């Protein structure tokens, strides 16, 4: 546990590869794992590290994000001292309110950075999902005397697909963990070590780097700050060995949700030692009625299941009516699948209704998504 | 500080001795119910849903679990600047100090709490009933009738009326006679133990009752009859809907079973009358590929591999492959081993049941005699017990730690 660090989470990622999932919400607010949103993981990681001051840079479609976070009480971040600070864009004489990139965004919240009493800044994005604390990484950062430490995971077992690449930071490290090469969105990656979108550095260095980049008209943190300065500073990698879910595309989003059905992935992401906090909704326990049943599935509270569910993830308050069959699908909050429907490889966003008798199917590598509120 | 129209006082001090082992280390209102609730969630949520934001909870017996559960009241939206939920234990004062000697005495000792808010009305609730009620409607009725006191009543079957406090009313619903457990009931209007009083009047009667050395200081036995006898306008307000006293093992089990089925007798899925509770931080429940689930209520954090039929599983319950759970209530964080069979049982919190154990199996001639007065045919395993691999627990038996 540490209290010499503060968290700064950037939620302005715009990733068109997530398609309908991010039409009305930021990536941070994308529902994941039956009752969570993407942001819950990184925010809980920070809280489970013992950090009490967290700034959250809001940018795109942040209404649903603010609605979800509220005062931060579910994360124990409604504090008199420190707490959760939501930092939306604003307009002043040297700030246009529109961020071209991460540098602009961080620069606009330097006031928050300066006010923090803590020394180390833990910078993260919001589209990478894992369950850990930053204790070991911070310890390594201090022990190595690094200027910047980058968290990465080895993705050698995953197939590289250029079309699904998003904010792809590749590292090469020497035996001591020092970074020897950093590349951003490489055409043909020569390393399987992939950044986890989490960085630790001294806050004074962060201020300097951001101001320095901005003075040269540069705006992307990864490209303009990290990659360009990789030889100027002591940059170290910290390897995270647990499960990492990068929400880079709809297909990956689907696959990472489905991977939860593997016991070892669920045990890692839902590790009881590091609980993942989320907004409480006071739903009733899930109810199985009549011939309703489920196999190999995650089912959240508030669901009423009268049909058959297999290898699927059901969020809170989903209703599966009699005779309906749902397989290999992700059904988000308050969606209804009416009687005698047949769904396979589908992603139903919040509040979708599929009327009686419809048959809808995607494919394993191409799940079909129905956007929020649709009625079929 | 602005005053309140009404303040609720929730009597949560009862031991609930008929719940046996379940209330050995917690007060009855803290007993888990319905997968993710505790009994007290129902009156508390009713208060919040009825726009009552000031609730005193009177505790006395084993208050730890209840105090820890209520916390700041945030889970019920009762962490307020003005008002909120307050735990009111008995206390010492400069010249005396004593336990609550009855329901009326508990309120009497806390008159200063009520008077802080200068309310016009006081609502008295008990912490051992499962129901959804709009107290605002009852208050409307109270005001409309110009009543001094109003008692919520429920029509019970005539052949059961002798178990209740029965109200005999005139045509306007004014109570002319109150009979506690009458052998020949004249009406079927049973008191639900829910009262609204005009505050000044309540105060006067409580002071008078406290001075009466022969009084048992009980609302039903002393204060209400005194008010009726004293010519006060005491009205009955008829409630219709689900209401259950869960004071016994059998009624607690039945009330849990009432939540199951396509049209359950007690429907929790009412969006405009949510029952709030303190939620554990757990992932959705997982149903394995080798599981079968039928007619059951399953809460977050459960991992189910066995077969579940007509049962209620609380948060964090784990059921191993091949285990069978039928007609049972399994409280939080209990682990059921492979091949165990559980029938018609209440399993407490944090119990470990070994592989192949049989709970609630048929009683044999060779079984050592045991007392089923509290349990009937429901088998009860107390919290934190370990049942060994292959152990047999016959129907109606209570498994608990031996008395030291």
Coordinates of C-alpha atoms in Angstrom, one line a residue, chain A residues 33-36 73 78 260-261 270 275-278 280-290 292-304 306 314 316-317, chain B residues 34-37 74-75 77 259-262 268-269 271 274-277 279-300 313:
Chain A
X33 CA -17.9 -8.6 -17.4
X34 CA -21.6 -8.7 -16.4
X35 CA -21.8 -5.8 -14.0
X36 CA -18.8 -3.6 -14.6
X73 CA -18.3 6.7 -3.0
X78 CA -15.6 10.5 -1.6
X260 CA -14.2 -14.9 -18.4
X261 CA -16.0 -18.2 -18.9
X270 CA -12.2 -11.3 -10.2
X275 CA -12.2 -6.6 -5.4
X276 CA -13.4 -4.6 -8.4
X277 CA -15.8 -1.9 -7.2
X278 CA -18.7 -0.6 -9.3
X280 CA -24.4 -0.4 -6.8
X281 CA -27.8 -0.8 -8.3
X282 CA -29.8 -2.6 -5.6
X283 CA -31.0 -5.3 -7.9
X284 CA -32.8 -8.4 -6.7
X285 CA -30.9 -11.7 -6.9
X286 CA -31.2 -13.4 -10.3
X287 CA -34.3 -15.6 -10.6
X288 CA -34.6 -18.8 -12.5
X289 CA -38.2 -19.5 -13.3
X290 CA -39.9 -22.7 -14.6
X292 CA -35.3 -21.3 -17.3
X293 CA -31.7 -22.5 -17.0
X294 CA -28.1 -21.4 -17.7
X295 CA -25.0 -23.3 -18.5
X296 CA -21.4 -22.0 -18.5
X297 CA -22.5 -18.4 -18.0
X298 CA -22.1 -15.4 -15.9
X299 CA -25.4 -14.0 -14.7
X300 CA -25.7 -10.7 -12.8
X301 CA -28.3 -9.8 -10.2
X302 CA -31.7 -8.6 -11.4
X303 CA -31.9 -11.1 -14.2
X304 CA -35.1 -13.1 -14.8
X306 CA -37.3 -18.3 -18.2
X314 CA -25.8 -11.5 -18.8
X316 CA -27.9 -6.7 -14.5
X317 CA -31.6 -6.7 -15.0
Chain B
X34 CA -34.0 -13.5 0.3
X35 CA -30.5 -13.9 -1.2
X36 CA -29.1 -10.5 -0.5
X37 CA -31.1 -8.9 2.2
X74 CA -25.6 5.1 3.1
X75 CA -26.9 1.9 1.5
X77 CA -29.8 6.6 1.3
X259 CA -39.9 -15.6 -3.5
X260 CA -39.6 -18.4 -6.0
X261 CA -41.7 -19.3 -9.1
X262 CA -43.1 -17.6 -12.1
X268 CA -39.2 -8.3 -5.2
X269 CA -39.0 -7.2 -8.9
X271 CA -38.8 -1.2 -9.8
X274 CA -36.8 -1.2 -4.5
X275 CA -35.6 -3.0 -1.4
X276 CA -32.2 -1.6 -0.6
X277 CA -29.4 -3.4 1.1
X279 CA -24.3 -5.0 -1.4
X280 CA -21.2 -7.1 -1.2
X281 CA -18.5 -6.4 -3.8
X282 CA -18.7 -9.5 -5.9
X283 CA -18.7 -10.5 -9.6
X284 CA -21.9 -11.9 -11.2
X285 CA -22.6 -15.5 -10.3
X286 CA -21.2 -18.2 -12.5
X287 CA -23.2 -21.3 -13.6
X288 CA -20.9 -24.0 -14.8
X289 CA -21.3 -26.2 -17.9
X290 CA -22.0 -29.1 -15.5
X291 CA -24.7 -27.4 -13.5
X292 CA -28.4 -27.5 -13.5
X293 CA -30.6 -24.7 -12.0
X294 CA -34.3 -24.8 -11.6
X295 CA -36.7 -22.4 -10.0
X296 CA -34.1 -20.7 -7.8
X297 CA -32.8 -17.3 -6.7
X298 CA -29.1 -16.9 -7.1
X299 CA -27.0 -13.9 -6.0
X300 CA -23.8 -12.4 -7.1
X313 CA -28.5 -19.0 -2.7

